Amino acid sequence: MTYQELSKEFDFSLLGLEPSDNQQHAYCTPVDAEIFARTGVDGIHFCTIPAYGEMIFCVDPSGSHSREVFPLAEDWEDLLRMLLACGDVWNLVEADSFLDETEFWTNVNASLMEEERQAMLKALREKTGLEPRINIYEPLMLLRSGLDYSYIQYSDEYWEIHNTASFPPERWEVCFSGTFWGHDPSEQPGTEVEWNTEFDWAGKHWRIPAGYLCEEGLVLDLCFSVTPEEMHTFMEQYEPNQLEESPFQLSFTPELLGAGIELHPDASCSIAWTPLLPEEERDLSPEAALVVAHYGLDEKLCWMIHRFSFPWANGAPLQTLDELSLRLKANHVQRPGECFECRQPGGTLVVQHPITRTLHTITLLDCQPTQANLPSIEEGMEFPSNCYLLTCQMTPEPEMGGWYLQAVSENDEPRFHASAGTGTPSCIGIIGGADGPTTFCFARVKQTSRIKNRIFPSSLHFALPERMMWRLFWHFSPYEEKILSIQK
């Protein structure tokens, strides 16, 4: 029995399915959709699409899901059996928002506690002779992730809203100079080479699903996943100024090695799949959904997908890809250390490396006032030019990365000459901040010629302050480089 036939006898609004018709359109409703019901909330409605036969789809224009259009059931009978088991269509619509299957069934049990709903489900079961479907969550997730969405036809309004072409791409295409958001139509797409390489590095699980052989070079997609637990932990501790702590934040440089040559990327882009972030932080664009679907990535995980374009060395394509290797190097990061005050030469400060935990001693060798020679930048303006030059050394020298010192105070702002007219002042900035001073201990030490002396200028001032605070910064690569063979 169809929905229209059963709705004459049963009030499906108790299950979240109010009657509707083809007038219930939204910007994302497929142009050939046959609408039969709606929720009455956020414009969400349900339909079939001719290209997919009797499959039931949900259309959600609210943007709260990875796609505006996604499947709910294989057909009407399949949807009825799931409704008999879970009691509310909302549990099916929101299935991908639950942390796991346990949370899904917790919500189902809450829905089934309503007596009026229980009575309707019992009557509906007797009327149709259908039995509730036992296994729901996993098949529903597989249906959503495994469907080929390319047959859905959207209106021009849909593509205008998503700032892309007036029609969806007919096929998956990757070009050397293109991005996830499109490419020059005159450029020839590359030939896809499936690798499906998986590995662990930098605390992440990675996939290299494919590369693309182009006339100009090789395009490589690299993806790493973030588990729901990692993302939830981050969101619980999230602060707007702590984006660098995001599980997605990993700066690295890839290199391709093969046939005695090295290939370095000259262009890159990235896109994120973030179904677990708050709505205002999500990036669930059609482009990200297309990548996730094409590569069969797990939609329940968060993904960061990087695309790198490697031009051929000397314009000559590699003769074989069989022995191709990938080298991954994490880019250097900067980590602030102690804040201290310099008073006289010979002072020392013991500091600890944030990664190796090795103790190092910074020794102040000299601190001299000097004047910087600044070019004339703006007529009628006077710029600060006085600074300290701090000479010091660190023993032992760090085995991992390097270090430098930076004055905490900002530069004095430029000022007008007394005879100059009015205008808009310029400024010279320096980044810094203080957690409180740590004073040098004063003990004379010998200079060691084997240790490299370092010279650091302070901020610029018109009149040098008697006291100058400095902050230590470490810079290092947080992970060892990794070289792996890419197998086709």
Short mmCIF file of C-alpha atoms in Angstrom, two decimals:
data_model
loop_
_atom_site.label_atom_id
_atom_site.label_comp_id
_atom_site.label_asym_id
_atom_site.label_seq_id
_atom_site.Cartn_x
_atom_site.Cartn_y
_atom_site.Cartn_z
CA MET A 1 0.00 0.00 0.00
CA THR A 2 1.30 3.46 -0.90
CA TYR A 3 1.73 6.42 1.42
CA GLN A 4 -1.28 8.15 -0.17
CA GLU A 5 -3.50 5.10 0.44
CA LEU A 6 -2.39 4.57 4.04
CA SER A 7 -2.56 8.27 4.92
CA LYS A 8 -6.34 8.17 4.38
CA GLU A 9 -6.57 5.89 7.42
CA PHE A 10 -3.50 6.79 9.48
CA ASP A 11 -2.17 10.12 10.72
CA PHE A 12 1.46 9.87 9.62
CA SER A 13 2.26 13.23 11.20
CA LEU A 14 2.67 11.20 14.43
CA LEU A 15 5.69 9.64 12.71
CA GLY A 16 6.98 12.93 11.27
CA LEU A 17 5.46 12.46 7.78
CA GLU A 18 2.85 15.08 6.92
CA PRO A 19 1.15 14.89 3.48
CA SER A 20 2.62 17.13 0.80
CA ASP A 21 2.74 17.58 -2.97
CA ASN A 22 5.05 18.83 -5.69
CA GLN A 23 4.49 22.46 -4.63
CA GLN A 24 6.77 21.90 -1.60
CA HIS A 25 9.93 22.88 -3.48
CA ALA A 26 13.19 24.27 -2.10
CA TYR A 27 16.26 25.54 -3.93
CA CYS A 28 17.87 22.10 -3.54
CA THR A 29 14.85 19.98 -4.52
CA PRO A 30 15.78 17.84 -7.57
CA VAL A 31 14.02 19.20 -10.67
CA ASP A 32 12.25 15.89 -11.36
CA ALA A 33 11.41 14.96 -7.76
CA GLU A 34 8.04 13.44 -6.90
CA ILE A 35 7.25 14.83 -3.44
CA PHE A 36 4.84 12.92 -1.22
CA ALA A 37 5.45 14.06 2.39
CA ARG A 38 7.14 16.66 4.58
CA THR A 39 8.10 17.11 8.24
CA GLY A 40 6.62 20.60 8.59
CA VAL A 41 9.95 21.85 9.96
CA ASP A 42 12.83 23.62 8.12
CA GLY A 43 11.31 22.86 4.73
CA ILE A 44 12.36 19.21 4.94
CA HIS A 45 10.42 16.95 2.57
CA PHE A 46 10.52 13.46 1.11
CA CYS A 47 10.41 12.32 -2.49
CA THR A 48 11.37 9.81 -5.15
CA ILE A 49 13.65 10.60 -8.10
CA PRO A 50 13.00 8.85 -11.43
CA ALA A 51 16.70 8.01 -12.00
CA TYR A 52 16.72 6.01 -8.73
CA GLY A 53 13.42 4.16 -9.15
CA GLU A 54 11.43 3.72 -5.93
CA MET A 55 14.20 4.83 -3.58
CA ILE A 56 12.98 7.32 -0.93
CA PHE A 57 15.02 10.53 -0.53
CA CYS A 58 15.04 13.24 2.10
CA VAL A 59 15.49 16.85 0.96
CA ASP A 60 16.83 19.09 3.74
CA PRO A 61 17.54 22.73 2.74
CA SER A 62 18.57 23.68 6.29
CA GLY A 63 22.22 22.74 5.70
CA SER A 64 22.41 20.53 8.79
CA HIS A 65 23.60 17.48 6.85
CA SER A 66 26.51 16.63 4.60
CA ARG A 67 24.14 16.75 1.61
CA GLU A 68 20.87 18.53 1.01
CA VAL A 69 19.50 15.42 -0.72
CA PHE A 70 20.21 11.91 0.59
CA PRO A 71 18.51 8.48 0.57
CA LEU A 72 16.42 7.18 3.48
CA ALA A 73 15.18 3.81 2.24
CA GLU A 74 15.27 1.46 -0.73
CA ASP A 75 11.51 1.95 -1.27
CA TRP A 76 8.29 2.79 0.56
CA GLU A 77 7.95 -0.67 2.12
CA ASP A 78 11.53 -0.47 3.40
CA LEU A 79 10.78 2.95 4.92
CA LEU A 80 7.62 1.58 6.57
CA ARG A 81 9.54 -1.29 8.17
CA MET A 82 12.13 1.15 9.55
CA LEU A 83 9.37 3.41 10.89
CA LEU A 84 7.77 0.42 12.64
CA ALA A 85 11.13 -0.16 14.35
CA CYS A 86 12.22 3.39 15.20
CA GLY A 87 8.87 5.20 15.58
CA ASP A 88 9.84 8.55 14.03
CA VAL A 89 11.26 9.57 10.67
CA TRP A 90 13.46 12.10 12.49
CA ASN A 91 15.59 9.23 13.81
CA LEU A 92 16.31 8.22 10.22
CA VAL A 93 16.92 11.76 8.97
CA GLU A 94 19.31 12.55 11.83
CA ALA A 95 21.06 9.17 11.86
CA ASP A 96 24.33 10.62 10.57
CA SER A 97 24.33 13.19 13.38
CA PHE A 98 24.48 10.59 16.14
CA LEU A 99 27.87 9.74 17.59
CA ASP A 100 27.37 6.01 17.04
CA GLU A 101 24.73 3.27 16.81
CA THR A 102 24.26 3.23 20.59
CA GLU A 103 23.19 6.89 20.57
CA PHE A 104 20.90 6.17 17.61
CA TRP A 105 19.02 3.44 19.48
CA THR A 106 18.88 5.57 22.63
CA ASN A 107 16.88 8.15 20.66
CA VAL A 108 14.74 5.41 19.10
CA ASN A 109 13.80 4.03 22.52
CA ALA A 110 12.78 7.53 23.65
CA SER A 111 10.51 7.87 20.59
CA LEU A 112 8.83 4.52 21.20
CA MET A 113 7.77 5.48 24.75
CA GLU A 114 4.85 7.66 23.55
CA GLU A 115 1.59 5.72 23.94
CA GLU A 116 -0.22 7.36 20.99
CA ARG A 117 2.66 6.50 18.70
CA GLN A 118 2.77 2.93 20.02
CA ALA A 119 -0.93 2.49 19.25
CA MET A 120 -0.50 3.75 15.69
CA LEU A 121 2.54 1.54 15.05
CA LYS A 122 0.61 -1.48 16.26
CA ALA A 123 -2.36 -0.68 14.01
CA LEU A 124 -0.08 0.04 11.05
CA ARG A 125 1.68 -3.26 11.55
CA GLU A 126 -1.63 -5.15 11.60
CA LYS A 127 -2.89 -3.30 8.52
CA THR A 128 0.18 -3.87 6.34
CA GLY A 129 1.33 -7.22 7.69
CA LEU A 130 4.90 -5.87 7.78
CA GLU A 131 7.43 -6.66 10.49
CA PRO A 132 9.74 -4.01 11.95
CA ARG A 133 13.20 -3.99 10.42
CA ILE A 134 15.77 -5.13 12.97
CA ASN A 135 19.00 -3.89 11.38
CA ILE A 136 18.68 -0.18 10.52
CA TYR A 137 21.68 1.97 11.41
CA GLU A 138 24.52 0.28 9.51
CA PRO A 139 22.59 -0.35 6.24
CA LEU A 140 21.31 3.24 6.33
CA MET A 141 24.86 4.61 6.67
CA LEU A 142 26.05 2.36 3.84
CA LEU A 143 23.15 3.46 1.63
CA ARG A 144 24.09 7.11 2.11
CA SER A 145 27.84 6.67 1.63
CA GLY A 146 27.68 4.21 -1.25
CA LEU A 147 25.14 5.94 -3.50
CA ASP A 148 26.22 7.49 -6.79
CA TYR A 149 24.74 10.99 -6.45
CA SER A 150 25.72 12.14 -9.94
CA TYR A 151 22.27 11.38 -11.41
CA ILE A 152 20.52 13.97 -9.23
CA GLN A 153 19.52 16.95 -11.37
CA TYR A 154 19.46 20.31 -9.59
CA SER A 155 18.10 23.66 -10.73
CA ASP A 156 20.21 26.64 -11.86
CA GLU A 157 19.34 28.31 -8.55
CA TYR A 158 21.06 25.48 -6.67
CA TRP A 159 24.31 25.89 -8.61
CA GLU A 160 24.19 29.68 -8.31
CA ILE A 161 23.89 29.41 -4.52
CA HIS A 162 26.87 27.06 -4.45
CA ASN A 163 28.89 29.48 -6.58
CA THR A 164 29.73 27.02 -9.30
CA ALA A 165 28.81 26.35 -12.89
CA SER A 166 25.17 26.34 -13.98
CA PHE A 167 25.33 22.57 -14.33
CA PRO A 168 27.02 19.80 -12.33
CA PRO A 169 30.06 18.04 -13.82
CA GLU A 170 29.07 15.07 -15.93
CA ARG A 171 32.08 13.10 -14.69
CA TRP A 172 34.92 13.28 -12.20
CA GLU A 173 37.77 15.32 -13.67
CA VAL A 174 41.10 16.40 -12.19
CA CYS A 175 43.39 18.80 -14.03
CA PHE A 176 46.93 19.88 -13.22
CA SER A 177 46.13 23.54 -12.54
CA GLY A 178 42.59 22.94 -11.25
CA THR A 179 41.24 22.75 -7.71
CA PHE A 180 38.42 20.95 -5.93
CA TRP A 181 36.16 23.78 -7.10
CA GLY A 182 36.77 23.55 -10.81
CA HIS A 183 39.29 24.06 -13.60
CA ASP A 184 39.80 25.79 -16.92
CA PRO A 185 37.44 24.05 -19.39
CA SER A 186 40.19 24.17 -22.02
CA GLU A 187 42.58 22.14 -19.87
CA GLN A 188 42.81 18.42 -20.53
CA PRO A 189 41.95 16.29 -17.44
CA GLY A 190 44.51 13.78 -16.21
CA THR A 191 44.30 10.01 -16.27
CA GLU A 192 43.38 8.60 -12.87
CA VAL A 193 45.77 6.05 -11.37
CA GLU A 194 44.37 4.21 -8.34
CA TRP A 195 46.83 3.61 -5.52
CA ASN A 196 44.72 3.05 -2.40
CA THR A 197 47.81 3.29 -0.21
CA GLU A 198 47.22 3.52 3.56
CA PHE A 199 49.73 4.41 6.27
CA ASP A 200 50.15 6.14 9.63
CA TRP A 201 52.20 9.31 10.13
CA ALA A 202 52.16 12.36 12.40
CA GLY A 203 49.53 10.74 14.62
CA LYS A 204 47.09 10.43 11.69
CA HIS A 205 45.80 7.60 9.54
CA TRP A 206 46.33 8.47 5.87
CA ARG A 207 45.01 7.36 2.52
CA ILE A 208 46.41 8.06 -0.93
CA PRO A 209 43.43 7.00 -3.03
CA ALA A 210 44.68 8.11 -6.43
CA GLY A 211 47.00 10.18 -8.58
CA TYR A 212 46.40 11.80 -11.96
CA LEU A 213 48.80 11.75 -14.90
CA CYS A 214 48.61 15.08 -16.69
CA GLU A 215 50.63 16.54 -19.53
CA GLU A 216 52.15 19.09 -17.15
CA GLY A 217 52.84 16.75 -14.25
CA LEU A 218 51.35 14.49 -11.59
CA VAL A 219 48.46 15.43 -9.30
CA LEU A 220 48.24 13.57 -6.00
CA ASP A 221 45.42 13.51 -3.43
CA LEU A 222 46.36 12.78 0.18
CA CYS A 223 43.69 12.34 2.86
CA PHE A 224 43.88 11.90 6.61
CA SER A 225 40.99 11.14 8.95
CA VAL A 226 40.00 12.47 12.35
CA THR A 227 37.85 10.26 14.57
CA PRO A 228 34.60 11.46 16.17
CA GLU A 229 36.26 11.16 19.60
CA GLU A 230 39.14 13.47 18.57
CA MET A 231 36.81 16.06 17.10
CA HIS A 232 34.42 15.99 20.07
CA THR A 233 37.35 16.44 22.47
CA PHE A 234 38.56 19.42 20.44
CA MET A 235 35.11 21.00 20.31
CA GLU A 236 34.64 20.67 24.08
CA GLN A 237 37.86 22.64 24.62
CA TYR A 238 37.47 24.92 21.59
CA GLU A 239 38.42 28.56 21.85
CA PRO A 240 38.39 30.96 18.86
CA ASN A 241 42.10 31.70 19.33
CA GLN A 242 43.11 28.03 19.52
CA LEU A 243 42.53 26.94 15.93
CA GLU A 244 46.13 25.74 15.77
CA GLU A 245 45.10 22.97 18.18
CA SER A 246 42.55 21.62 15.72
CA PRO A 247 43.10 17.97 14.70
CA PHE A 248 43.11 19.26 11.11
CA GLN A 249 46.09 21.54 11.69
CA LEU A 250 49.10 19.81 10.17
CA SER A 251 51.53 21.72 7.96
CA PHE A 252 53.68 19.46 5.81
CA THR A 253 55.51 19.28 2.50
CA PRO A 254 55.39 16.22 0.22
CA GLU A 255 58.05 15.23 -2.30
CA LEU A 256 57.90 12.49 -4.93
CA LEU A 257 60.99 10.39 -5.52
CA GLY A 258 61.52 8.17 -8.55
CA ALA A 259 63.97 7.31 -11.31
CA GLY A 260 66.72 9.26 -9.55
CA ILE A 261 64.80 12.56 -9.48
CA GLU A 262 62.77 14.54 -6.98
CA LEU A 263 59.46 16.20 -7.80
CA HIS A 264 58.33 19.16 -5.70
CA PRO A 265 54.78 20.58 -5.70
CA ASP A 266 54.26 24.02 -7.19
CA ALA A 267 50.57 24.28 -6.27
CA SER A 268 48.22 22.83 -3.69
CA CYS A 269 44.74 23.17 -2.24
CA SER A 270 42.75 21.43 0.46
CA ILE A 271 39.17 20.79 1.43
CA ALA A 272 37.64 19.51 4.66
CA TRP A 273 34.76 17.16 5.38
CA THR A 274 33.48 18.09 8.84
CA PRO A 275 30.10 16.54 9.68
CA LEU A 276 30.73 16.71 13.45
CA LEU A 277 31.50 20.42 13.84
CA PRO A 278 28.87 22.96 14.93
CA GLU A 279 26.78 24.20 12.02
CA GLU A 280 28.59 27.55 11.75
CA GLU A 281 31.98 25.80 11.56
CA ARG A 282 31.10 23.08 9.05
CA ASP A 283 32.40 22.72 5.55
CA LEU A 284 29.95 20.32 3.93
CA SER A 285 30.14 21.77 0.46
CA PRO A 286 29.08 19.76 -2.59
CA GLU A 287 32.74 19.65 -3.60
CA ALA A 288 33.78 17.99 -0.32
CA ALA A 289 30.87 15.57 -0.60
CA LEU A 290 31.92 14.72 -4.15
CA VAL A 291 35.48 13.89 -3.05
CA VAL A 292 34.29 11.78 -0.12
CA ALA A 293 31.87 9.88 -2.35
CA HIS A 294 34.33 9.38 -5.22
CA TYR A 295 37.01 7.91 -2.97
CA GLY A 296 34.60 5.97 -0.77
CA LEU A 297 35.78 7.72 2.40
CA ASP A 298 33.88 6.97 5.61
CA GLU A 299 31.29 9.76 5.91
CA LYS A 300 31.10 9.35 9.70
CA LEU A 301 34.71 10.50 10.05
CA CYS A 302 36.11 13.96 9.51
CA TRP A 303 38.55 14.21 6.62
CA MET A 304 41.19 16.67 5.47
CA ILE A 305 41.93 16.17 1.79
CA HIS A 306 45.03 17.78 0.27
CA ARG A 307 45.71 18.01 -3.46
CA PHE A 308 49.25 18.65 -4.72
CA SER A 309 50.41 19.30 -8.29
CA PHE A 310 53.95 18.10 -9.09
CA PRO A 311 55.36 19.41 -12.39
CA TRP A 312 57.52 16.96 -14.34
CA ALA A 313 61.26 17.50 -13.92
CA ASN A 314 62.53 19.32 -17.02
CA GLY A 315 59.10 18.80 -18.55
CA ALA A 316 59.75 15.07 -19.06
CA PRO A 317 57.11 12.67 -17.64
CA LEU A 318 58.30 9.75 -15.53
CA GLN A 319 58.72 6.63 -17.60
CA THR A 320 57.34 4.41 -14.84
CA LEU A 321 55.42 4.90 -11.61
CA ASP A 322 56.17 1.43 -10.28
CA GLU A 323 59.05 2.58 -8.07
CA LEU A 324 57.60 5.91 -7.03
CA SER A 325 58.08 6.91 -3.39
CA LEU A 326 56.59 9.72 -1.31
CA ARG A 327 58.56 11.68 1.26
CA LEU A 328 56.57 13.61 3.87
CA LYS A 329 58.20 16.32 5.95
CA ALA A 330 56.37 18.22 8.66
CA ASN A 331 56.97 21.97 8.39
CA HIS A 332 58.59 23.74 11.29
CA VAL A 333 56.34 25.03 14.05
CA GLN A 334 56.99 27.81 16.50
CA ARG A 335 56.57 27.25 20.24
CA PRO A 336 56.93 30.11 22.79
CA GLY A 337 59.18 29.54 25.79
CA GLU A 338 60.28 31.54 28.82
CA CYS A 339 60.08 35.32 29.15
CA PHE A 340 63.05 36.97 30.84
CA GLU A 341 64.89 40.23 31.49
CA CYS A 342 68.50 40.92 30.45
CA ARG A 343 70.54 42.96 32.92
CA GLN A 344 74.27 42.40 32.47
CA PRO A 345 76.63 40.14 30.50
CA GLY A 346 77.36 36.75 32.03
CA GLY A 347 73.81 36.09 33.12
CA THR A 348 72.42 32.63 32.44
CA LEU A 349 68.99 31.08 32.16
CA VAL A 350 68.22 27.35 32.11
CA VAL A 351 65.40 26.38 29.71
CA GLN A 352 63.85 23.09 28.61
CA HIS A 353 63.16 22.04 25.03
CA PRO A 354 59.39 21.44 24.66
CA ILE A 355 59.83 18.17 22.72
CA THR A 356 63.14 16.54 23.68
CA ARG A 357 62.84 17.83 27.30
CA THR A 358 66.62 18.49 27.23
CA LEU A 359 67.88 21.27 29.52
CA HIS A 360 69.74 24.10 27.77
CA THR A 361 71.54 27.14 29.15
CA ILE A 362 71.23 30.55 27.50
CA THR A 363 74.18 32.79 28.32
CA LEU A 364 74.08 36.55 27.80
CA LEU A 365 77.39 37.66 26.24
CA ASP A 366 76.63 41.27 25.42
CA CYS A 367 73.74 43.76 25.23
CA GLN A 368 74.58 47.01 23.46
CA PRO A 369 72.39 49.95 22.44
CA THR A 370 72.61 50.84 18.77
CA GLN A 371 70.82 52.88 16.15
CA ALA A 372 69.23 51.31 13.10
CA ASN A 373 69.69 52.96 9.72
CA LEU A 374 66.13 53.25 8.44
CA PRO A 375 65.32 54.53 4.95
CA SER A 376 63.18 57.62 4.57
CA ILE A 377 59.67 56.15 4.37
CA GLU A 378 57.36 59.14 4.53
CA GLU A 379 58.18 62.84 4.41
CA GLY A 380 57.34 64.71 7.58
CA MET A 381 57.34 61.50 9.66
CA GLU A 382 59.86 60.43 12.29
CA PHE A 383 60.41 56.74 12.97
CA PRO A 384 62.00 55.11 16.03
CA SER A 385 65.52 53.83 15.34
CA ASN A 386 67.07 52.99 18.72
CA CYS A 387 67.33 49.33 19.78
CA TYR A 388 69.40 46.88 21.76
CA LEU A 389 71.52 44.20 20.15
CA LEU A 390 71.57 41.12 22.33
CA THR A 391 74.45 38.66 21.83
CA CYS A 392 74.04 35.26 23.46
CA GLN A 393 74.54 31.54 23.00
CA MET A 394 72.75 28.33 23.94
CA THR A 395 74.55 25.27 25.32
CA PRO A 396 74.19 22.58 24.28
CA GLU A 397 72.82 23.58 20.89
CA PRO A 398 69.39 22.00 20.28
CA GLU A 399 69.44 18.63 18.57
CA MET A 400 65.92 19.28 17.25
CA GLY A 401 65.21 22.49 15.37
CA GLY A 402 66.42 25.93 16.39
CA TRP A 403 65.62 28.91 18.59
CA TYR A 404 65.55 32.70 18.65
CA LEU A 405 64.80 35.58 21.03
CA GLN A 406 62.28 38.35 20.45
CA ALA A 407 61.66 41.50 22.43
CA VAL A 408 58.29 41.52 24.17
CA SER A 409 57.66 45.24 23.82
CA GLU A 410 56.23 46.67 20.61
CA ASN A 411 57.94 49.30 18.48
CA ASP A 412 57.17 52.91 19.27
CA GLU A 413 54.67 54.34 16.79
CA PRO A 414 55.99 56.86 14.21
CA ARG A 415 55.35 60.50 14.96
CA PHE A 416 55.12 63.77 13.06
CA HIS A 417 57.83 66.37 13.07
CA ALA A 418 56.70 69.50 14.89
CA SER A 419 56.81 71.43 11.60
CA ALA A 420 54.95 68.78 9.62
CA GLY A 421 51.27 68.96 8.75
CA THR A 422 48.63 66.52 9.80
CA GLY A 423 48.29 63.11 8.20
CA THR A 424 47.73 59.47 8.87
CA PRO A 425 50.58 57.94 10.90
CA SER A 426 52.15 54.66 9.84
CA CYS A 427 53.24 52.02 12.29
CA ILE A 428 55.75 49.20 12.55
CA GLY A 429 54.52 46.12 14.42
CA ILE A 430 56.15 43.27 16.26
CA ILE A 431 54.41 40.22 17.69
CA GLY A 432 54.95 39.46 21.33
CA GLY A 433 53.50 39.07 24.80
CA ALA A 434 54.64 38.42 28.37
CA ASP A 435 53.64 35.88 30.97
CA GLY A 436 55.81 37.61 33.57
CA PRO A 437 59.56 38.13 33.92
CA THR A 438 62.14 35.49 34.70
CA THR A 439 65.38 37.20 35.76
CA PHE A 440 68.83 35.93 34.77
CA CYS A 441 70.97 34.34 37.44
CA PHE A 442 74.33 36.13 37.44
CA ALA A 443 77.36 33.89 37.13
CA ARG A 444 80.41 34.54 34.96
CA VAL A 445 81.12 31.86 32.35
CA LYS A 446 83.76 31.41 29.69
CA GLN A 447 82.94 31.80 26.03
CA THR A 448 83.33 28.65 24.01
CA SER A 449 84.35 29.14 20.40
CA ARG A 450 82.67 25.87 19.37
CA ILE A 451 79.25 27.29 20.28
CA LYS A 452 77.70 29.67 17.78
CA ASN A 453 76.95 33.16 19.08
CA ARG A 454 73.55 34.60 18.11
CA ILE A 455 72.64 38.30 17.79
CA PHE A 456 69.05 39.49 18.18
CA PRO A 457 67.76 43.08 17.76
CA SER A 458 65.11 44.42 20.12
CA SER A 459 62.05 46.46 19.21
CA LEU A 460 62.64 50.04 17.98
CA HIS A 461 62.22 53.05 20.28
CA PHE A 462 62.79 56.79 20.27
CA ALA A 463 64.27 56.51 23.78
CA LEU A 464 65.49 53.10 24.90
CA PRO A 465 63.87 51.77 28.09
CA GLU A 466 66.17 50.83 30.95
CA ARG A 467 64.58 47.39 31.17
CA MET A 468 63.95 45.13 28.19
CA MET A 469 61.97 41.93 28.34
CA TRP A 470 62.64 39.09 25.87
CA ARG A 471 60.83 35.89 24.99
CA LEU A 472 62.39 32.65 23.83
CA PHE A 473 60.88 30.91 20.80
CA TRP A 474 61.67 27.37 19.70
CA HIS A 475 61.15 26.27 16.13
CA PHE A 476 61.33 22.65 15.05
CA SER A 477 59.71 19.96 12.95
CA PRO A 478 57.26 18.13 15.25
CA TYR A 479 57.48 14.79 13.41
CA GLU A 480 60.20 12.76 11.77
CA GLU A 481 60.03 12.65 8.01
CA LYS A 482 58.52 9.55 6.42
CA ILE A 483 59.36 7.87 3.12
CA LEU A 484 57.00 5.24 1.76
CA SER A 485 56.62 3.38 -1.47
CA ILE A 486 53.43 4.11 -3.40
CA GLN A 487 52.06 0.92 -4.88
CA LYS A 488 49.56 0.99 -7.72
#
